[in-house]
Structures are given as structure tokens and as C-alpha cells.
Short mmCIF file of C-alpha atoms in Angstrom, two decimals:
data_model
loop_
_atom_site.label_atom_id
_atom_site.label_comp_id
_atom_site.label_asym_id
_atom_site.label_seq_id
_atom_site.Cartn_x
_atom_site.Cartn_y
_atom_site.Cartn_z
CA MET A 119 7.91 38.99 19.87
CA LYS A 120 6.62 39.24 23.44
CA ILE A 121 5.68 42.89 22.89
CA THR A 122 3.88 42.07 19.62
CA ILE A 123 1.83 39.28 21.22
CA HIS A 124 1.05 41.48 24.23
CA VAL A 125 -0.18 44.28 21.95
CA LEU A 126 -2.19 41.87 19.81
CA HIS A 127 -3.71 40.33 22.93
CA LYS A 128 -4.88 43.74 24.10
CA GLN A 129 -6.26 44.79 20.73
CA HIS A 130 -7.54 41.43 19.42
CA PRO A 131 -7.89 38.99 22.35
CA ARG A 132 -10.18 36.59 20.43
CA LYS A 133 -7.79 36.35 17.49
CA VAL A 134 -4.86 35.58 19.78
CA ARG A 135 -6.79 32.89 21.61
CA PHE A 136 -7.82 31.38 18.26
CA PHE A 137 -4.18 31.49 17.07
CA PHE A 138 -2.97 29.52 20.10
CA LEU A 139 -5.88 27.09 19.78
CA VAL A 140 -4.83 26.38 16.19
CA LEU A 141 -1.24 25.75 17.28
CA PHE A 142 -2.39 23.46 20.07
CA SER A 143 -4.70 21.51 17.74
CA ALA A 144 -1.91 21.04 15.22
CA PHE A 145 0.48 19.88 17.96
CA VAL A 146 -2.02 17.35 19.32
CA CYS A 147 -2.76 16.04 15.83
CA LEU A 148 0.89 15.59 14.97
CA THR A 149 1.59 13.78 18.22
CA LYS A 150 -1.52 11.59 18.01
CA ALA A 151 -1.28 10.75 14.33
CA ALA A 152 2.34 10.12 13.47
CA PRO A 153 2.42 7.68 10.57
CA ASN A 154 4.58 5.16 12.44
CA ASP A 155 2.50 5.16 15.63
CA ALA A 156 2.04 1.72 17.16
CA PRO A 157 -1.56 0.48 16.90
CA GLU A 158 -3.63 0.94 20.03
CA MET A 159 -5.77 -1.97 21.22
CA VAL A 160 -8.96 -0.32 22.45
CA ALA A 161 -11.01 -3.42 23.29
CA ASN A 162 -10.71 -7.14 23.96
CA ALA A 163 -13.75 -9.32 23.28
CA PHE A 164 -13.24 -12.43 25.41
CA HIS A 165 -14.66 -15.88 24.65
CA ALA A 166 -14.17 -19.37 26.08
CA GLY A 167 -13.22 -20.83 22.69
CA SER A 168 -11.68 -19.94 19.35
CA VAL A 169 -13.19 -16.85 17.73
CA LYS A 170 -14.00 -17.83 14.16
CA LYS A 171 -15.18 -14.49 12.84
CA ALA A 172 -15.66 -10.87 13.87
CA VAL A 173 -17.55 -8.31 11.77
CA PHE A 174 -18.59 -4.65 11.86
CA SER A 175 -22.03 -3.29 11.03
CA SER A 176 -21.94 -1.14 7.88
CA ASP A 177 -22.49 2.06 9.90
CA GLY A 178 -19.54 1.26 12.16
CA ARG A 179 -21.59 1.46 15.36
CA TRP A 180 -21.50 -2.22 16.33
CA PHE A 181 -19.49 -5.36 15.89
CA ALA A 182 -20.29 -9.02 16.45
CA THR A 183 -18.08 -12.01 17.23
CA ALA A 184 -18.71 -15.73 16.62
CA SER A 185 -16.98 -18.41 18.68
CA ALA A 186 -16.60 -22.14 19.21
CA ASP A 187 -17.77 -21.53 22.81
CA HIS A 188 -21.42 -21.67 21.56
CA TYR A 189 -21.88 -17.89 21.71
CA ALA A 190 -21.96 -14.91 19.40
CA LYS A 191 -21.45 -11.60 21.18
CA PHE A 192 -22.67 -8.15 20.27
CA TYR A 193 -20.69 -4.96 21.03
CA THR A 194 -20.76 -1.24 20.47
CA THR A 195 -17.60 0.08 18.84
CA GLY A 196 -17.15 2.71 21.54
CA GLN A 197 -17.37 5.84 19.41
CA PRO A 198 -16.30 8.52 20.08
CA ILE A 199 -12.84 7.03 20.01
CA GLU A 200 -11.98 7.68 23.67
CA LYS A 201 -14.72 5.29 24.80
CA VAL A 202 -13.96 1.59 25.14
CA ALA A 203 -16.22 -0.85 23.30
CA GLN A 204 -19.00 -2.29 25.44
CA LYS A 205 -20.62 -5.71 25.23
CA LEU A 206 -24.39 -5.46 24.88
CA ALA A 207 -25.45 -9.10 24.60
CA ASN A 208 -24.53 -12.78 24.51
CA LEU A 209 -26.32 -14.60 21.68
CA PRO A 210 -26.47 -18.32 22.57
CA HIS A 211 -26.44 -21.45 20.41
CA ASP A 212 -26.20 -25.13 21.38
CA ASN A 213 -22.89 -25.65 19.58
CA GLY A 214 -20.04 -23.67 18.07
CA VAL A 215 -20.96 -20.49 16.18
CA ASN A 216 -19.35 -20.23 12.74
CA GLY A 217 -20.25 -16.67 11.80
CA ALA A 218 -22.33 -13.55 12.33
CA PHE A 219 -23.74 -11.40 9.52
CA PHE A 220 -25.42 -7.96 9.58
CA SER A 221 -28.19 -7.05 7.14
CA PRO A 222 -27.42 -4.14 4.76
CA ASP A 223 -29.42 -1.67 6.91
CA ASN A 224 -27.99 -3.18 10.15
CA SER A 225 -31.47 -3.86 11.53
CA LEU A 226 -30.90 -7.62 11.59
CA LEU A 227 -28.09 -9.95 12.64
CA VAL A 228 -27.89 -13.60 11.61
CA THR A 229 -25.76 -16.14 13.48
CA VAL A 230 -24.95 -19.60 12.09
CA SER A 231 -23.94 -22.61 14.12
CA ASN A 232 -22.92 -26.26 14.30
CA ASP A 233 -26.18 -26.86 16.21
CA ASN A 234 -27.84 -27.15 12.75
CA SER A 235 -29.49 -23.76 13.01
CA ALA A 236 -29.28 -20.16 11.93
CA LYS A 237 -30.83 -17.53 14.16
CA ILE A 238 -32.04 -14.11 13.16
CA TRP A 239 -31.90 -11.30 15.71
CA VAL A 240 -33.31 -7.77 15.60
CA ALA A 241 -30.17 -5.73 16.17
CA ASN A 242 -31.77 -2.34 16.91
CA HIS A 243 -34.96 -3.28 18.74
CA PRO A 244 -36.82 -0.05 19.69
CA LYS A 245 -37.60 -1.36 23.19
CA ALA A 246 -34.22 -2.89 23.98
CA ASN A 247 -30.60 -1.78 23.67
CA PHE A 248 -29.52 -5.26 22.55
CA PRO A 249 -30.51 -7.87 19.93
CA THR A 250 -33.71 -9.88 20.43
CA LEU A 251 -34.30 -13.29 18.82
CA MET A 252 -36.88 -13.18 16.04
CA SER A 253 -36.65 -16.56 14.32
CA THR A 254 -34.66 -19.81 14.09
CA PHE A 255 -33.95 -21.59 10.79
CA ASN A 256 -33.47 -25.33 11.23
CA HIS A 257 -31.22 -27.34 8.90
CA ASN A 258 -30.13 -30.97 8.58
CA GLY A 259 -26.44 -30.17 9.05
CA ASN A 260 -23.99 -27.67 10.50
CA VAL A 261 -24.73 -24.17 9.19
CA LEU A 262 -21.55 -22.56 7.90
CA TYR A 263 -22.46 -19.23 6.26
CA ALA A 264 -25.26 -16.75 5.59
CA SER A 265 -25.68 -13.90 3.13
CA PHE A 266 -28.27 -11.11 2.79
CA SER A 267 -29.50 -9.83 -0.55
CA PRO A 268 -28.65 -6.13 -1.23
CA SER A 269 -32.22 -5.13 -0.27
CA GLY A 270 -32.15 -7.24 2.90
CA ASN A 271 -35.44 -8.99 2.03
CA LEU A 272 -33.81 -12.31 1.13
CA LEU A 273 -31.34 -14.52 3.00
CA LEU A 274 -29.14 -17.43 1.97
CA THR A 275 -27.90 -20.07 4.42
CA VAL A 276 -25.58 -22.99 3.62
CA SER A 277 -24.73 -26.16 5.49
CA THR A 278 -23.07 -29.55 5.54
CA GLU A 279 -26.35 -31.11 4.37
CA GLY A 280 -25.33 -30.22 0.81
CA ALA A 281 -27.72 -27.39 0.02
CA ALA A 282 -28.07 -23.63 0.05
CA LEU A 283 -31.47 -22.46 1.25
CA LEU A 284 -33.18 -19.24 0.14
CA TRP A 285 -35.44 -17.46 2.67
CA ASP A 286 -38.00 -14.67 2.38
CA LEU A 287 -37.57 -12.11 5.18
CA SER A 288 -40.24 -9.64 4.07
CA GLN A 289 -42.41 -10.54 7.09
CA VAL A 290 -39.64 -11.19 9.59
CA GLU A 291 -40.88 -8.41 11.91
CA SER A 292 -43.95 -10.53 12.62
CA GLY A 293 -41.75 -13.57 13.15
CA LYS A 294 -42.62 -15.19 9.82
CA VAL A 295 -39.83 -16.51 7.60
CA THR A 296 -40.56 -18.56 4.46
CA GLN A 297 -38.22 -20.92 2.63
CA LEU A 298 -38.40 -20.13 -1.09
CA ALA A 299 -35.87 -22.50 -2.61
CA ALA A 300 -33.15 -25.09 -2.10
CA MET A 301 -30.01 -25.20 -4.28
CA GLU A 302 -28.50 -28.66 -4.04
CA HIS A 303 -24.94 -30.00 -4.31
CA ASN A 304 -23.51 -33.47 -3.72
CA ALA A 305 -21.50 -32.44 -0.65
CA THR A 306 -21.09 -29.64 1.90
CA VAL A 307 -21.90 -26.16 0.60
CA PHE A 308 -19.39 -23.69 2.00
CA GLN A 309 -20.85 -20.42 0.75
CA ALA A 310 -23.64 -18.82 -1.28
CA VAL A 311 -23.77 -15.19 -2.47
CA PHE A 312 -26.21 -12.96 -4.36
CA SER A 313 -25.48 -11.01 -7.51
CA SER A 314 -25.88 -7.24 -7.14
CA LYS A 315 -29.46 -7.34 -8.49
CA ALA A 316 -30.32 -10.46 -6.45
CA GLU A 317 -31.38 -12.25 -9.64
CA GLN A 318 -28.65 -14.89 -9.47
CA VAL A 319 -26.94 -16.90 -6.73
CA LEU A 320 -23.47 -18.43 -6.79
CA THR A 321 -22.93 -21.51 -4.58
CA VAL A 322 -19.62 -23.31 -3.88
CA SER A 323 -19.17 -26.82 -2.58
CA ALA A 324 -16.92 -29.65 -1.46
CA ASP A 325 -18.23 -31.58 -4.52
CA TRP A 326 -15.58 -29.77 -6.63
CA THR A 327 -18.11 -27.43 -8.25
CA ALA A 328 -19.58 -23.99 -8.06
CA LYS A 329 -23.07 -23.45 -9.45
CA LEU A 330 -24.87 -20.42 -10.83
CA TRP A 331 -28.63 -20.26 -10.22
CA ASP A 332 -31.47 -18.08 -11.51
CA ILE A 333 -33.66 -17.32 -8.46
CA THR A 334 -36.17 -15.32 -10.51
CA ARG A 335 -37.39 -18.65 -11.90
CA ILE A 336 -38.33 -21.03 -9.11
CA LYS A 337 -40.62 -24.04 -9.47
CA ASP A 338 -41.44 -26.32 -6.54
CA LYS A 339 -38.62 -24.65 -4.58
CA ASN A 340 -36.13 -25.48 -7.33
CA PRO A 341 -34.47 -22.50 -9.04
CA VAL A 342 -33.13 -22.83 -12.58
CA LEU A 343 -29.51 -24.03 -12.72
CA LEU A 344 -27.69 -21.81 -15.22
CA ALA A 345 -24.15 -23.23 -15.09
CA THR A 346 -21.86 -25.65 -13.27
CA LEU A 347 -18.29 -24.39 -12.79
CA LYS A 348 -15.73 -27.15 -12.32
CA HIS A 349 -12.53 -27.38 -10.27
CA TYR A 350 -10.28 -30.32 -9.32
CA GLY A 351 -10.92 -30.04 -5.62
CA PRO A 352 -13.36 -28.58 -3.08
CA VAL A 353 -14.40 -25.00 -3.88
CA TYR A 354 -14.20 -22.86 -0.75
CA GLN A 355 -15.36 -19.44 -1.86
CA GLY A 356 -16.95 -17.57 -4.74
CA ALA A 357 -17.85 -13.94 -5.37
CA PHE A 358 -19.21 -11.70 -8.13
CA ASP A 359 -17.09 -8.79 -9.36
CA PRO A 360 -18.61 -5.68 -7.68
CA ALA A 361 -18.39 -3.87 -11.02
CA THR A 362 -20.48 -6.41 -12.96
CA ASP A 363 -22.65 -9.48 -12.40
CA THR A 364 -21.23 -11.07 -15.56
CA LEU A 365 -17.88 -11.86 -13.88
CA ALA A 366 -17.20 -14.01 -10.85
CA ALA A 367 -14.24 -15.72 -9.22
CA THR A 368 -13.96 -19.03 -7.36
CA ALA A 369 -11.24 -20.30 -4.98
CA SER A 370 -10.38 -23.97 -4.63
CA ASP A 371 -8.34 -26.59 -2.83
CA ASP A 372 -6.84 -27.46 -6.25
CA HIS A 373 -4.33 -24.58 -5.77
CA THR A 374 -6.19 -22.28 -8.15
CA ALA A 375 -8.68 -19.48 -8.35
CA ARG A 376 -10.69 -19.19 -11.54
CA LEU A 377 -12.32 -16.22 -13.23
CA TRP A 378 -15.61 -16.86 -15.04
CA ASP A 379 -17.55 -14.89 -17.67
CA PHE A 380 -21.37 -15.08 -17.53
CA SER A 381 -22.09 -12.59 -20.31
CA ALA A 382 -23.49 -15.39 -22.55
CA ILE A 383 -25.24 -17.25 -19.73
CA SER A 384 -28.65 -16.84 -21.39
CA SER A 385 -27.49 -19.39 -23.97
CA GLY A 386 -26.31 -21.72 -21.22
CA ALA A 387 -22.59 -20.95 -21.44
CA ALA A 388 -20.22 -19.91 -18.66
CA ARG A 389 -16.76 -19.20 -20.03
CA LEU A 390 -13.53 -19.80 -18.07
CA LEU A 391 -11.45 -16.68 -18.64
CA THR A 392 -8.31 -17.51 -16.70
CA THR A 393 -6.83 -19.65 -13.96
CA ILE A 394 -4.84 -18.03 -11.15
CA LYS A 395 -2.25 -20.29 -9.51
CA HIS A 396 -0.87 -20.67 -5.99
CA ASN A 397 1.43 -23.27 -4.44
CA GLY A 398 -1.20 -24.38 -1.94
CA SER A 399 -4.95 -24.48 -1.37
CA VAL A 400 -6.63 -21.19 -2.27
CA THR A 401 -8.90 -20.76 0.74
CA GLY A 402 -10.52 -17.48 -0.24
CA LEU A 403 -10.68 -14.36 -2.35
CA THR A 404 -11.68 -10.73 -1.90
CA TRP A 405 -12.64 -8.26 -4.63
CA HIS A 406 -11.54 -4.62 -4.50
CA PRO A 407 -14.61 -2.46 -3.68
CA ALA A 408 -14.48 -0.90 -7.17
CA GLY A 409 -14.10 -4.27 -8.88
CA SER A 410 -11.63 -5.39 -11.60
CA LYS A 411 -8.99 -6.27 -8.98
CA LEU A 412 -8.96 -8.99 -6.36
CA PHE A 413 -6.91 -10.72 -3.69
CA THR A 414 -6.55 -14.49 -3.61
CA TYR A 415 -5.14 -15.98 -0.40
CA SER A 416 -3.67 -19.36 0.23
CA ASP A 417 -2.10 -22.01 2.44
CA ASP A 418 1.15 -21.19 0.60
CA HIS A 419 1.61 -18.27 3.05
CA THR A 420 0.75 -15.59 0.49
CA ALA A 421 -2.06 -13.33 -0.62
CA LYS A 422 -1.79 -12.20 -4.24
CA TYR A 423 -3.31 -9.05 -5.70
CA TRP A 424 -4.47 -9.31 -9.32
CA ASP A 425 -5.73 -6.97 -12.03
CA THR A 426 -8.47 -8.81 -13.93
CA SER A 427 -9.51 -5.95 -16.22
CA GLY A 428 -7.82 -7.52 -19.25
CA ALA A 429 -8.85 -11.11 -18.59
CA GLU A 430 -11.66 -11.13 -21.16
CA LYS A 431 -9.30 -10.31 -24.03
CA LYS A 432 -5.96 -11.64 -22.80
CA HIS A 433 -7.29 -14.65 -20.87
CA SER A 434 -4.89 -13.83 -18.05
CA ALA A 435 -4.76 -11.74 -14.90
CA GLN A 436 -1.87 -9.42 -14.10
CA LEU A 437 -0.15 -9.97 -10.77
CA LEU A 438 0.20 -6.55 -9.11
CA ALA A 439 1.50 -7.43 -5.65
CA THR A 440 2.19 -10.28 -3.24
CA ILE A 441 1.71 -10.19 0.53
CA GLU A 442 3.89 -12.66 2.44
CA HIS A 443 3.23 -14.22 5.83
CA ALA A 444 5.08 -16.94 7.74
CA ALA A 445 2.05 -19.29 7.74
CA PRO A 446 -1.21 -19.80 5.79
CA VAL A 447 -3.28 -16.67 5.14
CA ARG A 448 -6.84 -16.99 6.43
CA ASP A 449 -8.48 -13.70 5.39
CA VAL A 450 -7.94 -10.45 3.47
CA SER A 451 -10.23 -7.40 3.63
CA PHE A 452 -10.23 -3.92 2.12
CA ASP A 453 -11.42 -0.67 3.62
CA THR A 454 -14.44 0.83 1.87
CA LYS A 455 -12.30 2.87 -0.56
CA GLY A 456 -9.81 0.13 -1.31
CA HIS A 457 -6.82 2.19 -0.15
CA TRP A 458 -5.93 -0.18 2.68
CA ALA A 459 -5.95 -3.94 3.09
CA VAL A 460 -5.59 -6.15 6.18
CA SER A 461 -4.46 -9.78 6.04
CA ALA A 462 -5.00 -12.40 8.77
CA SER A 463 -2.66 -15.36 9.14
CA GLU A 464 -1.89 -18.47 11.16
CA ASP A 465 1.48 -16.82 11.94
CA TYR A 466 -0.32 -15.04 14.84
CA THR A 467 -0.43 -11.68 13.04
CA ALA A 468 -2.60 -9.43 10.93
CA GLY A 469 -0.82 -7.05 8.56
CA VAL A 470 -2.17 -3.62 7.56
CA TRP A 471 -1.08 -2.67 4.05
CA ASP A 472 -1.10 0.52 1.99
CA MET A 473 -2.42 -0.56 -1.40
CA THR A 474 -1.67 2.83 -2.96
CA ALA A 475 2.06 2.32 -2.31
CA ILE A 476 3.08 -0.80 -4.23
CA SER A 477 6.79 -1.07 -4.99
CA GLN A 478 8.62 -3.97 -6.63
CA GLY A 479 5.52 -6.13 -6.42
CA LYS A 480 4.87 -5.57 -2.72
CA PRO A 481 2.48 -3.18 -0.95
CA LEU A 482 3.75 -1.09 1.94
CA LEU A 483 3.40 -2.75 5.35
CA VAL A 484 2.06 -0.02 7.65
CA ASN A 485 1.45 -1.95 10.86
CA THR A 486 1.46 -5.46 12.30
CA LEU A 487 -1.21 -6.53 14.81
CA HIS A 488 -0.21 -9.38 17.11
CA HIS A 489 -2.16 -12.21 18.77
CA PRO A 490 -0.74 -15.16 20.76
CA ASN A 491 -2.41 -17.61 18.34
CA SER A 492 -3.68 -17.90 14.76
CA VAL A 493 -5.71 -14.97 13.41
CA ASN A 494 -8.84 -16.20 11.61
CA SER A 495 -10.32 -12.96 10.29
CA ALA A 496 -9.61 -9.25 10.06
CA CYS A 497 -11.67 -6.31 8.78
CA PHE A 498 -11.85 -2.52 8.84
CA ASN A 499 -14.54 -0.40 10.43
CA PRO A 500 -16.43 0.87 7.35
CA VAL A 501 -16.58 4.36 8.88
CA ALA A 502 -13.31 6.30 9.12
CA LEU A 503 -12.98 7.97 12.49
CA LYS A 504 -11.93 11.57 13.03
CA PRO A 505 -9.97 12.86 16.02
CA ASP A 506 -12.22 13.91 18.91
CA ILE A 507 -10.50 17.24 19.34
CA PHE A 508 -11.31 20.65 17.95
CA MET A 509 -9.36 21.29 14.79
CA PRO A 510 -9.95 24.14 12.32
CA PRO A 511 -10.90 22.76 8.88
CA PHE A 512 -7.82 24.13 7.14
CA ILE A 513 -5.51 22.45 9.68
CA ARG A 514 -7.40 19.18 9.28
CA GLY A 515 -7.00 19.52 5.54
CA LEU A 516 -3.26 20.04 5.82
CA LEU A 517 -2.79 16.98 7.98
CA HIS A 518 -5.20 14.66 6.12
CA ASN A 519 -5.58 12.84 9.42
CA SER A 520 -7.99 10.05 10.27
CA PHE A 521 -8.16 6.92 12.35
CA LEU A 522 -8.74 3.37 11.18
CA GLN A 523 -10.30 0.71 13.36
CA VAL A 524 -9.41 -2.91 12.66
CA LEU A 525 -11.18 -5.92 14.15
CA THR A 526 -9.29 -9.24 14.40
CA ALA A 527 -10.54 -12.66 15.53
CA SER A 528 -8.21 -15.34 16.83
CA ASP A 529 -7.78 -18.87 18.16
CA ASP A 530 -6.49 -17.20 21.34
CA PHE A 531 -10.17 -16.95 22.43
CA THR A 532 -10.36 -13.19 21.75
CA ALA A 533 -11.38 -10.66 19.17
CA LYS A 534 -9.43 -7.44 19.40
CA LEU A 535 -10.45 -3.94 18.34
CA TRP A 536 -7.45 -1.90 17.21
CA GLN A 537 -7.12 1.78 16.46
CA LEU A 538 -4.51 3.07 14.03
CA SER A 539 -3.56 6.69 13.40
CA ILE A 540 -3.01 7.07 9.70
CA ARG A 541 -1.78 10.16 7.84
CA GLN A 542 -1.44 10.19 4.11
CA VAL A 543 2.33 10.61 4.48
CA ARG A 544 4.06 7.44 3.42
CA PRO A 545 6.42 5.94 5.99
CA SER A 546 9.66 4.53 4.66
CA GLY A 547 11.93 1.64 5.47
CA LYS A 548 9.10 -0.74 6.37
CA LYS A 549 9.33 -4.50 5.87
CA SER A 550 7.26 -6.03 3.09
CA SER A 551 6.39 -9.24 4.94
CA VAL A 552 5.02 -10.08 8.38
CA GLY A 553 5.24 -12.86 10.90
CA GLU A 554 8.98 -13.34 10.50
#
């Protein structure tokens, strides 16, 4: 063997060097990306109060955190992966910050606060490497949530004043923002979201209703109310099926989530297709990126994964899997392809799950991310990261290796950025519940 390599080295020195480089690359990949590797915490975002929410920009370059300490903070994700995330700016409010939301093109960031305001920041200002304040939206109550239209030209904000407000951002670069409409409820509005074509808006409220509005028909700042969707308790969240604007789901304190059909809405009818049950308040829901499946999560310590594709004919949803925690579940998010899910819980953990490996009604638990207090939110970096080492394409193809970044926000006054090495080789013998 030694003689063969020596001869090859003399006759084909470049080929021999390439051969050893391939072996070295494969070795590094296997050691860096073993499927059972412990997650690596690559950044801590510190606050002086509970961190309510942490979100990535859609291009994966930045993330923002929102805290009860009256600040939102703006970070780079630290790509390439060897670099630690860096804080670029503190974004101040006069009271606790409830959330931060990037526009679809990541040019804008909106922060919402208990100081009765929402603020809009230019995230990628050409003359500054940090967000600059463009405009402030004043409300008559604590602002809880904001949502951009798919084009980014419209914005929804909701508050404890009992209304969702619709804003025109087409002239935001000149500092001009115009209120187009107000969608009223009889109590706090928790959330408002656009349909995919931004023709309709779904609002949810503590008044035990969700409402569907037509924002293409506005008169005196009042859009046309298409339907009122009723529950037996406060409605915390609502969302359209990504596959169609004619289906939506709502989550309520009445221990249920409900699936609604809007296909006959032109005649003034919204049809209840099915009711999904939990043993506690259903605090939220998350659709699979491709639609037709969704997670509902609850104070009953579970998140349940449902197939809704047959709901229109069967008037029921099929339970595919249940995620179990040791305390209420506060958030569930998918990666962009829907292969992975991450759940955040008051049991001080976030669980990372393989949704392509469901067995006996449970997805495969790949990793558990720990905090010393309740975890309020968790999400994936939308951009999968590749190892920052040279690797010939055919070796990369054999290993199917990539890295996932997960961002968690906690009552421990931190948001944490985690990096997981994931190979498409299924680990075995993993638990199917976390926080125990």
C-alpha cells in the first residue's frame, strides 16, 4: 500500500492530494454532523426582562427579540456558522415589547408594545448598519401583534382597545403612513392576519369571536364584515390554510380549535367543518407550510398534529401525532419544508421533532433545548446552513448533511440561538416526550 501511494504521488501528485482531501472532508463531516450530536448554543441574547418572542428574517441574516424590559433587540445570525451572532441595535419603547415582525422582503421591522404604540424601523438602511425609526403608530391600548400583507405594502396592528387597524405603507420611505380601516370587536383583539391575496383579513378576539373582513370594500374606514365565527371562550389565534384562502382555523380558550370553510362566503355563509378538541385552552395553531395539516397546541401539555384534507367531506380531522411536554405548550413552528418542527413549553424546554418519522402516533424527538425558565417561542432559521468546510459535491450528496439553527425565547431573560447538526439518518431509541 505504501509503495502504491508513493508511486501514485510521484506520477499523479494532484490526484493523491485530492484523494486525501476527500477523506479529510468526509471525516470532518462525519464527526461534525453525527445525528445524535448535542445542540450547540452559538449565541445568547440577554435582556433585563422576560423575552416574549424571537424571530428570524426570511433570508436568515438577522433575528430580532422582544422583551418585557422595554426593548426589542436586533442581531445578525453570525453566518458563516463559525461566527457568533452580533447585536446591532437596541430598539426602545416606553413599556414592555410584545413582538417583533419582519416585512416579507426584510426591509422593515415592526415592534409592538404595551406603551400603546407600534414602531416601524428600516431594517437595512443604506447609510446605517442597524435599524432606523421611520414611523410610530399610536393606539388607545396595548399593542399585541402586527402582520404584513404578502406584498409588504399593508400592515395590520391589533390592541386591547378592541380593534384591528389597517395601514398603508406604500409611502413609508418618506415617513408617511396612512390608516385605511378599523375592524372592531367588543374586547381585546389578539391577532389579525391577511389571506394570501390580501383581499380578506381574519381577526380573533377575547369577545369569543373571530371575524372575516373584506378589505377590498372599505367605506369610511369600515371594511365589509363577511362572517362572524363563534366560540365559547376567547379566541387566541386564527390562520388561513396556506394552500387555500377558503379554509381557516381558529384556536380558543374553550378547549377547541375549529376549522372553517369560506368557499360560499359570497353568499354570506361561513361553514364550520369540524371541531378539534383538547383537554385545556388551545392557545395557538400552526399550519404546515404546504397546507392541509396543522398543529394545535394547548395548556393540556400537548401539541397535536392533524390532517385536515378530508374535513370538507368527512367533517373531521385525522389525528396524526401528539407531542407531549410536562407543562403547557406555548409555541410550535415548522421549518420551511415542513420536515422538522420545534415546540416551546413552560417545562423549560423546546423539543426538535422529525415530522417525517412518525411512529405509533408520535414524531421522533431529535433534540431537547434547555432553558432555566419557561420557553415562550421557538422557530427555525428559514435558510438551512451548510458546513463551512470544503467538501466535494458527491461526498456532500452521500452525507446529506446540513445544519439547522433554532431560536428560542424564554422567561429566563434570554433568547438563545442554537445550532444542530442534522443528517438524514434517523436516530433510534429516542424518547417521544420532553420535559420529564
